[in-house]
Amino acid sequence: MTDVDFAPVTKVLSPKKIIKLREKKKLEVRLPSGIWTNCTKCVASYVEDMLESENYHLFRKTPKKG
């Protein structure tokens, strides 16, 4: 079908963990469409707005492939 990921969050990350994963480029954010995407591919202002609004459930660690 498609390789787009719509899976729900299994663990809500803390703000410190989100910042740490973002620096390591291992953070994904959920877009309004429900698709997960790498934060580096997303508009920076969207990520900042979600952090400021404390929407931590919209972030996850990039899943390992394989």
mmCIF file of C-alpha atoms in Angstrom:
data_model
loop_
_atom_site.group_PDB
_atom_site.id
_atom_site.type_symbol
_atom_site.label_atom_id
_atom_site.label_comp_id
_atom_site.label_asym_id
_atom_site.label_seq_id
_atom_site.Cartn_x
_atom_site.Cartn_y
_atom_site.Cartn_z
ATOM 1 C CA MET A 1 0.000 0.000 0.000
ATOM 2 C CA THR A 2 2.090 2.918 1.276
ATOM 3 C CA ASP A 3 5.146 3.472 3.442
ATOM 4 C CA VAL A 4 3.592 6.475 5.225
ATOM 5 C CA ASP A 5 3.427 6.048 9.002
ATOM 6 C CA PHE A 6 0.211 6.967 10.854
ATOM 7 C CA ALA A 7 0.959 4.967 14.045
ATOM 8 C CA PRO A 8 -0.073 6.444 17.407
ATOM 9 C CA VAL A 9 2.426 7.602 20.026
ATOM 10 C CA THR A 10 3.372 4.874 22.485
ATOM 11 C CA LYS A 11 5.340 7.089 24.897
ATOM 12 C CA VAL A 12 5.072 10.846 25.475
ATOM 13 C CA LEU A 13 8.534 12.424 25.582
ATOM 14 C CA SER A 14 9.695 15.013 28.085
ATOM 15 C CA PRO A 15 10.692 18.489 26.837
ATOM 16 C CA LYS A 16 14.372 17.758 27.647
ATOM 17 C CA LYS A 17 14.269 14.500 25.662
ATOM 18 C CA ILE A 18 12.604 16.262 22.715
ATOM 19 C CA ILE A 19 15.339 18.918 22.607
ATOM 20 C CA LYS A 20 18.078 16.284 22.908
ATOM 21 C CA LEU A 21 16.637 14.144 20.095
ATOM 22 C CA ARG A 22 16.160 17.238 17.926
ATOM 23 C CA GLU A 23 19.845 18.134 18.288
ATOM 24 C CA LYS A 24 20.798 14.566 17.299
ATOM 25 C CA LYS A 25 18.369 14.734 14.338
ATOM 26 C CA LYS A 26 16.488 11.687 15.650
ATOM 27 C CA LEU A 27 13.152 13.380 16.291
ATOM 28 C CA GLU A 28 9.910 13.060 14.363
ATOM 29 C CA VAL A 29 6.871 15.308 14.573
ATOM 30 C CA ARG A 30 3.286 14.488 13.713
ATOM 31 C CA LEU A 31 1.862 16.773 11.053
ATOM 32 C CA PRO A 32 -1.789 17.925 11.064
ATOM 33 C CA SER A 33 -2.478 15.279 8.395
ATOM 34 C CA GLY A 34 -1.455 12.569 10.886
ATOM 35 C CA ILE A 35 1.749 11.628 9.075
ATOM 36 C CA TRP A 36 5.032 11.370 10.992
ATOM 37 C CA THR A 37 7.982 13.222 9.469
ATOM 38 C CA ASN A 38 11.537 14.024 10.463
ATOM 39 C CA CYS A 39 11.805 17.407 12.190
ATOM 40 C CA THR A 40 14.580 18.478 9.827
ATOM 41 C CA LYS A 41 12.129 18.195 6.902
ATOM 42 C CA CYS A 42 9.446 20.192 8.695
ATOM 43 C CA VAL A 43 9.021 23.961 8.952
ATOM 44 C CA ALA A 44 10.938 25.083 12.060
ATOM 45 C CA SER A 45 8.160 27.435 13.190
ATOM 46 C CA TYR A 46 5.688 24.503 13.346
ATOM 47 C CA VAL A 47 8.014 22.557 15.652
ATOM 48 C CA GLU A 48 8.572 25.625 17.853
ATOM 49 C CA ASP A 49 4.826 26.289 18.078
ATOM 50 C CA MET A 50 4.145 22.694 19.144
ATOM 51 C CA LEU A 51 6.843 22.898 21.828
ATOM 52 C CA GLU A 52 5.583 26.240 23.146
ATOM 53 C CA SER A 53 2.024 24.877 23.248
ATOM 54 C CA GLU A 54 3.321 21.874 25.231
ATOM 55 C CA ASN A 55 2.019 19.413 22.636
ATOM 56 C CA TYR A 56 4.628 16.841 23.582
ATOM 57 C CA HIS A 57 2.425 13.983 22.361
ATOM 58 C CA LEU A 58 3.146 15.133 18.792
ATOM 59 C CA PHE A 59 6.817 14.130 19.033
ATOM 60 C CA ARG A 60 8.547 10.769 19.009
ATOM 61 C CA LYS A 61 11.988 9.270 18.602
ATOM 62 C CA THR A 62 12.700 8.173 15.038
ATOM 63 C CA PRO A 63 11.947 4.435 14.922
ATOM 64 C CA LYS A 64 14.745 2.055 13.951
ATOM 65 C CA LYS A 65 14.380 0.577 10.494
ATOM 66 C CA GLY A 66 14.782 -3.091 9.812
#
